[in-house]
Short mmCIF file of C-alpha atoms in Angstrom, two decimals:
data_model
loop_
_atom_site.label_atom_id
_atom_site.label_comp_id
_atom_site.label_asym_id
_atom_site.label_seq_id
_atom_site.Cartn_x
_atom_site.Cartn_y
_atom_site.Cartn_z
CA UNK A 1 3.72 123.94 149.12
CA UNK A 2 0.63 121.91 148.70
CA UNK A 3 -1.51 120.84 151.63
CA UNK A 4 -0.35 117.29 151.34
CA UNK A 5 3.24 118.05 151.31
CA UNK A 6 3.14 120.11 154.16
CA UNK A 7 0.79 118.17 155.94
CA UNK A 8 3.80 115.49 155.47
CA UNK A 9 6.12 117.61 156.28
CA UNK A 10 4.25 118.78 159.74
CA UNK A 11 3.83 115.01 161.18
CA UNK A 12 7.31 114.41 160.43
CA UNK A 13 8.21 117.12 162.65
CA UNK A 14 6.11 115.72 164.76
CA UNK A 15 7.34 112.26 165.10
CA UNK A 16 10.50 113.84 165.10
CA UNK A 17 10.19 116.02 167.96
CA UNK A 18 7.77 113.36 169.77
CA UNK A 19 10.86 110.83 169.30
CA UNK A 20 13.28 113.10 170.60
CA UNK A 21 11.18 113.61 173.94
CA UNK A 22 10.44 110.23 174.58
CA UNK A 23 13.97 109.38 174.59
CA UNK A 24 15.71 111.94 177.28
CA UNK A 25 12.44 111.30 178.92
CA UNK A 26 13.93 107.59 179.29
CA UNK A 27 17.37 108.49 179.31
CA UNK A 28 16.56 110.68 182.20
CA UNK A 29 14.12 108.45 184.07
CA UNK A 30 14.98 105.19 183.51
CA UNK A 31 13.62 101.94 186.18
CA UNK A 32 17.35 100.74 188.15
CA UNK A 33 17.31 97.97 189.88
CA UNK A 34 21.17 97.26 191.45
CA UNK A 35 21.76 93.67 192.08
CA UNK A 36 24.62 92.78 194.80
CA UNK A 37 26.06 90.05 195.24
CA UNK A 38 27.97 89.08 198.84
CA UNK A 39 30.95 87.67 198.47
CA UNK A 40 30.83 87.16 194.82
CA UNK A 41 34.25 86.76 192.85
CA UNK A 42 35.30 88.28 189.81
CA UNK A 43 36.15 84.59 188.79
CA UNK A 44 32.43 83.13 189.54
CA UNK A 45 30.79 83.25 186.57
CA UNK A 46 30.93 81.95 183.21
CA UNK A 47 31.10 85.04 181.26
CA UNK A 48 34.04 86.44 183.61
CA UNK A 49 35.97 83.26 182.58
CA UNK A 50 34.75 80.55 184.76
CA UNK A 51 34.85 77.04 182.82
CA UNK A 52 33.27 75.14 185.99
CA UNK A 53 30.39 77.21 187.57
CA UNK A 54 26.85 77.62 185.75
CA UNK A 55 25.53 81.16 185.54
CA UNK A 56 23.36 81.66 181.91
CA UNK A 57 21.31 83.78 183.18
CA UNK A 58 24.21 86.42 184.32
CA UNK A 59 26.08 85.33 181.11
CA UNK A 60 22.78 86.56 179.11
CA UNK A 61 22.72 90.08 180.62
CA UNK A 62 26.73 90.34 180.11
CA UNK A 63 25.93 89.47 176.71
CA UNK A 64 23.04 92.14 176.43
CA UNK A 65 24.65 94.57 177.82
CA UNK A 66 28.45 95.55 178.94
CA UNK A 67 30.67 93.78 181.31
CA UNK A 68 33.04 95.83 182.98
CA UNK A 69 36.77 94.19 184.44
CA UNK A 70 37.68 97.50 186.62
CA UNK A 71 34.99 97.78 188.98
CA UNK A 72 36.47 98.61 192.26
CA UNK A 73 34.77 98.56 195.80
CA UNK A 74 36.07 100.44 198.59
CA UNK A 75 36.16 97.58 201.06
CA UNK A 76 37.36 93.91 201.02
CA UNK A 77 34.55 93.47 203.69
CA UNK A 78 31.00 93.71 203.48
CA UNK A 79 29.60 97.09 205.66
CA UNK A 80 32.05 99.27 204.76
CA UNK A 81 31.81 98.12 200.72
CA UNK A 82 27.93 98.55 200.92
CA UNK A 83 28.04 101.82 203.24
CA UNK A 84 29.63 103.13 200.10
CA UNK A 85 26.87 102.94 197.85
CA UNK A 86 24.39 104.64 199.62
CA UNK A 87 26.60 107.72 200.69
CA UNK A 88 28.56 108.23 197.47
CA UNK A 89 31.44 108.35 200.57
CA UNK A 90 34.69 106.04 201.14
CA UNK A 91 33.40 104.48 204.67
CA UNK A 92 35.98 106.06 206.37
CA UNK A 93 34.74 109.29 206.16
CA UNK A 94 31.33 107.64 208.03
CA UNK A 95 34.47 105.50 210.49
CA UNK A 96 33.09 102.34 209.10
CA UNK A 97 35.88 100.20 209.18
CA UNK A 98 34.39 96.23 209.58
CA UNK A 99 31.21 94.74 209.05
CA UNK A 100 28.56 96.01 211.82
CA UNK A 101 28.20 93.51 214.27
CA UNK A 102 27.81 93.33 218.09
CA UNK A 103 27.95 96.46 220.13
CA UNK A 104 31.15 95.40 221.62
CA UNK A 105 32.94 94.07 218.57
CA UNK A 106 32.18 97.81 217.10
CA UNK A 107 33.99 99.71 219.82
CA UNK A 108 36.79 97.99 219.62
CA UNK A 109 36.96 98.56 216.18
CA UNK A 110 36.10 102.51 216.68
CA UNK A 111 32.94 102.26 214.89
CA UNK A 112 29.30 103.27 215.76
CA UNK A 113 26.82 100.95 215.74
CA UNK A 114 25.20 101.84 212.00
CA UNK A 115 25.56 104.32 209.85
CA UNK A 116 24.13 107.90 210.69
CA UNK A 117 20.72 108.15 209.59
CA UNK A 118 20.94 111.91 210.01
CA UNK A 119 22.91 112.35 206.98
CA UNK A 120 22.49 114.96 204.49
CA UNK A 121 22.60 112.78 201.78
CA UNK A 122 21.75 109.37 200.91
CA UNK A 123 20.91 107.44 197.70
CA UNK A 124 17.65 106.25 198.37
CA UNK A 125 16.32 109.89 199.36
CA UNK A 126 18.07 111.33 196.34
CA UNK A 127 15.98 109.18 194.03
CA UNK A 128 13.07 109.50 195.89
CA UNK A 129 13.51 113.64 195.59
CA UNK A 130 13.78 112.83 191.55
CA UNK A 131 10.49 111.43 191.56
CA UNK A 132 10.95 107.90 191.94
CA UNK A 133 9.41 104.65 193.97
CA UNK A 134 12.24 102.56 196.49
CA UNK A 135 12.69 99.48 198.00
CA UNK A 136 15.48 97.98 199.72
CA UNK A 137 14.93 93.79 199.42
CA UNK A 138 17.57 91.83 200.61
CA UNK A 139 21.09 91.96 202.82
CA UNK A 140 21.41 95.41 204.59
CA UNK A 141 24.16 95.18 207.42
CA UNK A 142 24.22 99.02 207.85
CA UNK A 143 23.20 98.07 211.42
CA UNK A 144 20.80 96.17 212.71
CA UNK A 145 19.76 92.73 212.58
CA UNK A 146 19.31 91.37 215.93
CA UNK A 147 21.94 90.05 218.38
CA UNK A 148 24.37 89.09 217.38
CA UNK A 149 24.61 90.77 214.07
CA UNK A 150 23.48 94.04 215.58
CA UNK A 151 21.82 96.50 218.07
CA UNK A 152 17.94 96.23 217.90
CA UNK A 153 17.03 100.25 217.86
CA UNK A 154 18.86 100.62 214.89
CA UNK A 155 16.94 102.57 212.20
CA UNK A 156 15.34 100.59 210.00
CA UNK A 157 16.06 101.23 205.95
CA UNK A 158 13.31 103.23 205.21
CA UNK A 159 14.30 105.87 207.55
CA UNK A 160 17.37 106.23 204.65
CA UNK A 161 15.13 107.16 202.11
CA UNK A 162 13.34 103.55 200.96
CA UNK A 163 9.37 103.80 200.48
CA UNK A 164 9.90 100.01 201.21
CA UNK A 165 12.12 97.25 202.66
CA UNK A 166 12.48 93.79 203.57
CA UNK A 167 15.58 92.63 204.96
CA UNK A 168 18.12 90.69 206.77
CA UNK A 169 21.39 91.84 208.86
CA UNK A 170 19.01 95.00 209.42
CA UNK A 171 15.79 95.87 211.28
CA UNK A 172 12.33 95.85 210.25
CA UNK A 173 9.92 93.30 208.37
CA UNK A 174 11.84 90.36 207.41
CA UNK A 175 11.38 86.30 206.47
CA UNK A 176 11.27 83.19 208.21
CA UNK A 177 11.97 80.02 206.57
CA UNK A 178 10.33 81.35 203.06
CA UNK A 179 7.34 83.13 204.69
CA UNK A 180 7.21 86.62 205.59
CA UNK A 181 7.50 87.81 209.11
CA UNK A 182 6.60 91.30 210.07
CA UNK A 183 10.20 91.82 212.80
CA UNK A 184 13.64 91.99 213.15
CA UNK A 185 15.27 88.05 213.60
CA UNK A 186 18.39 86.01 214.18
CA UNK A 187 17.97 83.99 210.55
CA UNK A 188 21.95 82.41 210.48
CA UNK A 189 20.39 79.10 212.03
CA UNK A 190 17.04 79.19 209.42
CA UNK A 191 18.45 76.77 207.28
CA UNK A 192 15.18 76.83 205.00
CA UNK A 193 15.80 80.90 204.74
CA UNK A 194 19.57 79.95 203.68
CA UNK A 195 18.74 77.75 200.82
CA UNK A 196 15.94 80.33 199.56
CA UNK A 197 17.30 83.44 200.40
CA UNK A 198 17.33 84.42 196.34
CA UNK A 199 14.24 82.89 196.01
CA UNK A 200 12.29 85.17 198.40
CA UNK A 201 14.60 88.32 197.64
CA UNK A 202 13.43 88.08 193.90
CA UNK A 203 9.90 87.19 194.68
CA UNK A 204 9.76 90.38 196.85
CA UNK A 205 11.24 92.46 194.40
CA UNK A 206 9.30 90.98 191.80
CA UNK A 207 6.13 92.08 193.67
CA UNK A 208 7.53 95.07 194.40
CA UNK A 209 7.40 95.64 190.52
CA UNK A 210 4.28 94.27 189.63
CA UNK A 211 2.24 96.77 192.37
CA UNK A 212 4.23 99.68 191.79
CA UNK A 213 5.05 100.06 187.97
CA UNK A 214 3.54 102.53 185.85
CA UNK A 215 2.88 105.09 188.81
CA UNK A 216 6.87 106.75 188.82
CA UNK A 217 10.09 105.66 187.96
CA UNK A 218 11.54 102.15 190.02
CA UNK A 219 14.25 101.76 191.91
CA UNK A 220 15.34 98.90 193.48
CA UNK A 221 18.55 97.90 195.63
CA UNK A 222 18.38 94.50 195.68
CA UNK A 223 21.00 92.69 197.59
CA UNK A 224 21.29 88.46 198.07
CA UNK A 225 23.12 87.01 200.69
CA UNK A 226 25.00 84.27 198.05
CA UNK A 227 27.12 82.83 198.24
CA UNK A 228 28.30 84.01 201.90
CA UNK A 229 27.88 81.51 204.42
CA UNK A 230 26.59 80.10 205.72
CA UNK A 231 25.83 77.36 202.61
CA UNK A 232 23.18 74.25 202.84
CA UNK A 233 21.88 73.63 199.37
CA UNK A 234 19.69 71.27 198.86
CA UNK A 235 20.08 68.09 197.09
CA UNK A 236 18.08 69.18 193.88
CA UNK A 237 20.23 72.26 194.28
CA UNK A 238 23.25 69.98 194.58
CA UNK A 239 22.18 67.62 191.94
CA UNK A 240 23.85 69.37 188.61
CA UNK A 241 27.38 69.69 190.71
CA UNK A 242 27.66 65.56 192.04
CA UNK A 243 30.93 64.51 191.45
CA UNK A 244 32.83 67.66 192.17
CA UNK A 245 34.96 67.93 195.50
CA UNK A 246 32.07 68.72 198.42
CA UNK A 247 33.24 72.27 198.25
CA UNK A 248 32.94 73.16 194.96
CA UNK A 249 29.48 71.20 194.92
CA UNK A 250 28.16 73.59 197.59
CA UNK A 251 29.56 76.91 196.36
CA UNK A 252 28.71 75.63 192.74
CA UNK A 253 24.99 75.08 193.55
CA UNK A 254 24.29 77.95 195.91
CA UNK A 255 25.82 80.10 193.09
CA UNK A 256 23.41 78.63 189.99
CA UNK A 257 20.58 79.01 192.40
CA UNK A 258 21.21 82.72 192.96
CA UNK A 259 21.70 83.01 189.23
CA UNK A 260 18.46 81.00 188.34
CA UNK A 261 16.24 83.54 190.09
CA UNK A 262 18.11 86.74 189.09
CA UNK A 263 17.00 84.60 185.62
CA UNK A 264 13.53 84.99 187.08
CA UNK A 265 13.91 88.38 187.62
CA UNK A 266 14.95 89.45 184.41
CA UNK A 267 11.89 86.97 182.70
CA UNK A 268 9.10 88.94 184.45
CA UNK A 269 10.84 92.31 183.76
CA UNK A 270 9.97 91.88 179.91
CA UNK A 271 6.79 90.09 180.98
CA UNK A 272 5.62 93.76 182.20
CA UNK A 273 7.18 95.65 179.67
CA UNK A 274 9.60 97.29 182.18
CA UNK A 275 12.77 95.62 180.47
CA UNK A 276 13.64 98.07 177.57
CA UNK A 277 14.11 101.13 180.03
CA UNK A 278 15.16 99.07 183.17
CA UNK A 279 18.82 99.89 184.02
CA UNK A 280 19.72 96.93 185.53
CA UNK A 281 23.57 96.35 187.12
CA UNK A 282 24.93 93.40 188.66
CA UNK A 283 27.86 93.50 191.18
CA UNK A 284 29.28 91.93 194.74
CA UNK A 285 30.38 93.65 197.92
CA UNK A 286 34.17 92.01 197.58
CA UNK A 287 35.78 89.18 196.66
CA UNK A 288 35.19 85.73 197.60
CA UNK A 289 35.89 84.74 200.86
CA UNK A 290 38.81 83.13 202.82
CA UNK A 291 37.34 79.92 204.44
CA UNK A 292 35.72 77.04 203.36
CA UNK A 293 34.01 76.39 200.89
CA UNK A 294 34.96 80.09 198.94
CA UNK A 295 38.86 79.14 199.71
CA UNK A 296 38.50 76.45 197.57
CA UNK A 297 35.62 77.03 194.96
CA UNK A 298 35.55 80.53 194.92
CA UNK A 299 37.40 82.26 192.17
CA UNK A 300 39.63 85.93 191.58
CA UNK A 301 40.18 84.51 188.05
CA UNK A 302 43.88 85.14 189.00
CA UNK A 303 42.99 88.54 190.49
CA UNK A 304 45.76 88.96 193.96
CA UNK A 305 44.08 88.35 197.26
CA UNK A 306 40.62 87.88 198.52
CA UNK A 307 38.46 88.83 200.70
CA UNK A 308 39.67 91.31 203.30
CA UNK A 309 42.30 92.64 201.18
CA UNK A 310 42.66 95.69 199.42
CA UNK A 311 44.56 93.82 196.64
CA UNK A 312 42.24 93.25 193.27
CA UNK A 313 41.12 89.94 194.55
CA UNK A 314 39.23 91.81 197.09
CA UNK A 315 38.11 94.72 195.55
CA UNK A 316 38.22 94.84 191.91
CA UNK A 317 34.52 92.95 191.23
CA UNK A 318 32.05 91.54 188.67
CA UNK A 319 30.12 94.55 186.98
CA UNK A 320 27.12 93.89 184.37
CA UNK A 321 25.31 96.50 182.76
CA UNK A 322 22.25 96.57 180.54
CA UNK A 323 20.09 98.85 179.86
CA UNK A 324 18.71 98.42 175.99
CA UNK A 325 19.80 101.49 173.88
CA UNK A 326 22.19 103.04 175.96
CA UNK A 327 24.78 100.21 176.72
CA UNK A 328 26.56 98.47 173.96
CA UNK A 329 25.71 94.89 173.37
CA UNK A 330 27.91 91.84 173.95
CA UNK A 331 31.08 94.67 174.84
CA UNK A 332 33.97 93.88 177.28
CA UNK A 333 35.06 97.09 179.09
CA UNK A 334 38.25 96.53 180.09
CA UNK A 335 39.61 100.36 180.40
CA UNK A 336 36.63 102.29 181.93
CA UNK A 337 37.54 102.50 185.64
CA UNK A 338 34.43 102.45 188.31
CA UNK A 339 33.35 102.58 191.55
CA UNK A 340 30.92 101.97 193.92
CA UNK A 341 31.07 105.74 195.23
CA UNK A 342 29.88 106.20 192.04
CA UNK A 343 27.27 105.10 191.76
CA UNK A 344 25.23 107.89 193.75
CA UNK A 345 26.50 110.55 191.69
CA UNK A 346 25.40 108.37 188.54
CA UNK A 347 21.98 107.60 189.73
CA UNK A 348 20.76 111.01 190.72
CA UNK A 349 22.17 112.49 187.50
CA UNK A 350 20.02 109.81 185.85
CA UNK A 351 16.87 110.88 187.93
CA UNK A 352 17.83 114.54 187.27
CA UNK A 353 18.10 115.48 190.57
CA UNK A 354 21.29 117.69 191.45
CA UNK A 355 23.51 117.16 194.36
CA UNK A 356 23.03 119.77 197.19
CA UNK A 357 25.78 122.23 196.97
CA UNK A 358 27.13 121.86 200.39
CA UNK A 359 27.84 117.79 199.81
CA UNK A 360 30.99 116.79 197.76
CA UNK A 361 30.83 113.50 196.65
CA UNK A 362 34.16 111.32 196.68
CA UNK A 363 33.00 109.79 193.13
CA UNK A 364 31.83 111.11 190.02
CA UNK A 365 29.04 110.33 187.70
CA UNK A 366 29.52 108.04 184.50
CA UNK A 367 26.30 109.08 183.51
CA UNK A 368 27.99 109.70 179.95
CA UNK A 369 28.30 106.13 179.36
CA UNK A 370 24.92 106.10 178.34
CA UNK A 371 25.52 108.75 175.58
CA UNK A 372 27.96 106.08 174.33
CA UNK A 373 30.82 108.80 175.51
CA UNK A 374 34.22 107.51 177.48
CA UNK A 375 34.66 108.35 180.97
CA UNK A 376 38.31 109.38 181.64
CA UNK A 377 38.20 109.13 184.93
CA UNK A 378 39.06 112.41 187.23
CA UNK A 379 39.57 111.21 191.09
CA UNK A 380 41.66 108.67 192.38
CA UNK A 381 40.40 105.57 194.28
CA UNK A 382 41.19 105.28 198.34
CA UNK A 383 41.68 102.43 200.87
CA UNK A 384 41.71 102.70 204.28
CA UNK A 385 42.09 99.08 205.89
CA UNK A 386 42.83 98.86 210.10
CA UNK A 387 43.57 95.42 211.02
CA UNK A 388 44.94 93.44 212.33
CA UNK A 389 43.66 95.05 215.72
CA UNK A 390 43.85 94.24 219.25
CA UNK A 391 41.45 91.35 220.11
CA UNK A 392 39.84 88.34 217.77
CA UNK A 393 37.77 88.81 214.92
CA UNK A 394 37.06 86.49 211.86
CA UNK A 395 39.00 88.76 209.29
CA UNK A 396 42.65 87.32 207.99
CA UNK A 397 45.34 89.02 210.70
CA UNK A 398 48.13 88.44 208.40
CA UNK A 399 47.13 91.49 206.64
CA UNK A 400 49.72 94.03 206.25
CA UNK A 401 48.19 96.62 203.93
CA UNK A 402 46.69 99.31 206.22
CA UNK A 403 46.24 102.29 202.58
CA UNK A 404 46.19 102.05 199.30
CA UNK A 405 45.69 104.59 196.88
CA UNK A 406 44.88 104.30 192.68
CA UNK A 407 45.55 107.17 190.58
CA UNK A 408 45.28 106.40 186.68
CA UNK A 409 46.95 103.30 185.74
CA UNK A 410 49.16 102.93 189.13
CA UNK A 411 48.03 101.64 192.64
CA UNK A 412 50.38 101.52 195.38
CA UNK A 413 49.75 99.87 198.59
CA UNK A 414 51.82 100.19 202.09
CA UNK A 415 51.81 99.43 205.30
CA UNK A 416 51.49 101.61 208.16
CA UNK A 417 55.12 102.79 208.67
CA UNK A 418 55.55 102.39 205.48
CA UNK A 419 58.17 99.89 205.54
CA UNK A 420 56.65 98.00 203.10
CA UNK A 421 55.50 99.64 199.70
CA UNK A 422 54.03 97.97 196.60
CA UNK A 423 53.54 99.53 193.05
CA UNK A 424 51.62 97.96 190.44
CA UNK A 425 50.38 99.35 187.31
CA UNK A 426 47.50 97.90 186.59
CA UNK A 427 46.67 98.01 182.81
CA UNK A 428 50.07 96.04 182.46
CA UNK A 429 50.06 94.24 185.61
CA UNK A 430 46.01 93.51 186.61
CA UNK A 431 47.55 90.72 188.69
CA UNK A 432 50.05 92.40 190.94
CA UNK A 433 52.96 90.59 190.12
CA UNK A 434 55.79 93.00 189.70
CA UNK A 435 56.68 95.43 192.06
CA UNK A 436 58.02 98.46 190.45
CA UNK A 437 58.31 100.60 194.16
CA UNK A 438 62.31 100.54 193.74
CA UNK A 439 62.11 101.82 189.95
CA UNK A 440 59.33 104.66 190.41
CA UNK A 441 60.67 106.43 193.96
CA UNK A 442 58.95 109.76 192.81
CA UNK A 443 55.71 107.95 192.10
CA UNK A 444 55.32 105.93 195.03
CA UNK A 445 56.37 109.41 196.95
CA UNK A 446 53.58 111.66 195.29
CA UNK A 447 50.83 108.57 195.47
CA UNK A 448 51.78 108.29 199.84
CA UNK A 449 51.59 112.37 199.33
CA UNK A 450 47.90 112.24 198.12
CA UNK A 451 46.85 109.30 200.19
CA UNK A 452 48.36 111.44 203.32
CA UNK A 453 46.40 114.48 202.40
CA UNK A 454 42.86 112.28 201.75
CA UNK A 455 43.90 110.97 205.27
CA UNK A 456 43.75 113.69 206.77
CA UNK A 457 40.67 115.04 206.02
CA UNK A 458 39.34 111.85 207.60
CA UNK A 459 37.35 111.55 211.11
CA UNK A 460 40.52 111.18 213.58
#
């Protein structure tokens, strides 16, 4: 071989092997930053089917990445949902039941007063043991959050495993009005916080971005508080809605303005270069909400239920993926089924740090969607859901679903003497219309088996 031939030959080998490195370097290590949405229907935005509401900026990553229809949560409320992302565990196991709120409110409900710090496992410290940067900007409601939302000692997120956090519903440095303040606050009555809560969450995570990239992988939970209540856009917010009934015009603008900045977001995330091996993954903590203005303007897209049930309305959510090179473009996943107690497993795969041996995780990765392989998924999905209960509470007490259980394409919900059974199978029926308990006796018998045997290994 002549010396120009092989030296040919040797910097193709080169390239070649240089290539090969720099991707499972990325596919290994890639910046995530999880977006979540409270109270955000699977109806309420345009790429999910929504004719009325504005959302380009969402529609654009859909359409640049994957969106998923069987995204489940393991709550219809918001503690328990988000509890689940951070422990890879149903709540149950951790006897969150409700949302965290006064001391009192979370006896009654058998509940502590925010979730055990002292955990072997959390999300945030599993990514930082791979290597990587956090921050937790945003909505925590893990505990915290100053009365009434919460008790005041409360640890404060970083003690979970963030290297940084500003929040609200949870202790530490937060905002007033659009400024930052340095301590825990009541911020339901800041009504210049309420209509620039996305504002400030992206800005923070934005900076968050900007000082830390380059030094380690980035990984950011950030989670808005729109479009829960309470609402008070402002006119200019209001201005591209006029016309509409006064509760869609609200719920309309408060969700554009959340989708504008998560625009901004995803503008300075290719104006630092960080956008081809950013993971990033939008979702919500349930489905859209009961009362004014959600009852009205909020949308399941025909979904069953809303929030507070464990019916599809409530948990079956929005899911967006994009991460360039590893998701397809412009797809529709409609037979991948997800959860949020996934997404630990997922995320420490992708940061290449194992699970310890002694913690079983009640989902499992889907890391191998990235390798453009199909996930057939392995575990059922639970629901534990215990109200009504004895004194008041804002959640819906004409609940009568107390478990429900998913297992391949069925789901069965009953109620607690199981008087009542329901049996849907979901790839046919996504809208729980027809009952097929009376036809399927030895199904809904084995699925009230399994859910019986999960219960029990539950905290009594």
């Amino acid at each position: 071989m002549s010396y120009r031939k092989w030296r040919i030959v040797t910097q193709l080998i080169c390239f070649t092997l240089f290539t090969a490195f720099s991707f499972n370097t990325n596919a290994q290590n890639p910046n995530i930053i999880f977006i979540f949405a409270d109270d955000w229907g699977f109806g309420d935005l345009g790429c999910y089917g929504n004719k009325e509401v504005v959302t380009p900026n969402l529609d654009k990553l859909a359409s640049q990445g994957t969106r998923y229809t069987q995204f489940h949560v393991t709550s219809g409320v918001c503690s328990p949902s988000r509890s689940s992302v951070i422990t890879g565990h149903y709540p149950a196991r951790h006897r969150i039941h409700g949302h965290f709120a006064g001391n009192n409110v979370n006896a009654r409900r058998d509940m502590p007063n925010w979730l055990d710090e002292k955990l072997p496992v959390y999300l945030p410290r599993q990514m930082q043991k791979g290597g990587y940067t956090t921050a937790h900007i945003g909505k925590w409601h893990l505990g915290g959050g100053g009365l009434p939302h919460g008790d005041l000692s409360a640890p404060e997120p970083t003690q979970y495993g963030y290297h940084e956090s500003r929040v609200w519903n949870g202790n530490g440095p937060t905002w007033k009005g659009d400024q930052l303040w340095p301590t825990t606050r009541y911020m339901d009555d800041d009504t210049v916080w309420i209509q620039n809560s996305s504002k400030i969450a992206v800005d923070a995570t934005i900076d968050f971005l900007e000082r830390k990239k380059g030094a380690s992988p980035l990984f950011v939970n950030l989670w808005l508080k729109d479009p829960h209540t309470p609402l008070a856009p402002t006119d200019e917010q209001r201005k591209p809605f006029k016309g509409l009934e006064p509760d869609k015009e609200t719920y309309y603008a408060v969700l554009a303005d959340a989708d504008y900045h998560v625009g901004r977001l995803l503008k300075a995330l290719t104006e630092m270069g960080l956008d081809e091996n950013t993971l990033v993954i939008f979702s919500s903590d349930n489905g859209p909400a009961n009362y004014a203005p959600a009852r009205i303007a909020g949308s399941t897209a025909g979904l069953k239920g809303r929030k507070a049930d464990v019916f599809e309305g409530g948990v079956n959510v929005p899911f967006i993926m994009r991460w360039p090179g590893h998701i397809p473009v412009g797809k529709v996943d409609s037979v991948t089924v997800l959860s949020a107690v996934d997404l630990l497993p997922t995320f420490s795969e992708l940061a290449g740090e194992k699970l310890p041996a002694d913690y079983k995780p009640d989902g499992e990765s889907f890391a191998k969607i990235f390798d453009n392989k199909p996930l057939i998924r392995s575990k059922s999905l639970y629901w534990e859901w215990r109200f009504p209960y004895k004194g008041n509470d804002s959640y819906r007490q004409d609940s009568w679903v107390t478990c429900a259980i998913r297992n391949g394409d069925w789901k069965l919900l009953a109620d607690k003497g199981r008087k009542r059974v329901e049996l849907y199978k979901i790839s046919a029926d996504p809208f729980e219309q027809n009952n097929l308990a009376k036809e399927n006796p030895k199904m809904v018998g084995d699925l009230i088996k399994e859910w019986d045997a999960w219960k029990s290994g539950l905290p009594k």
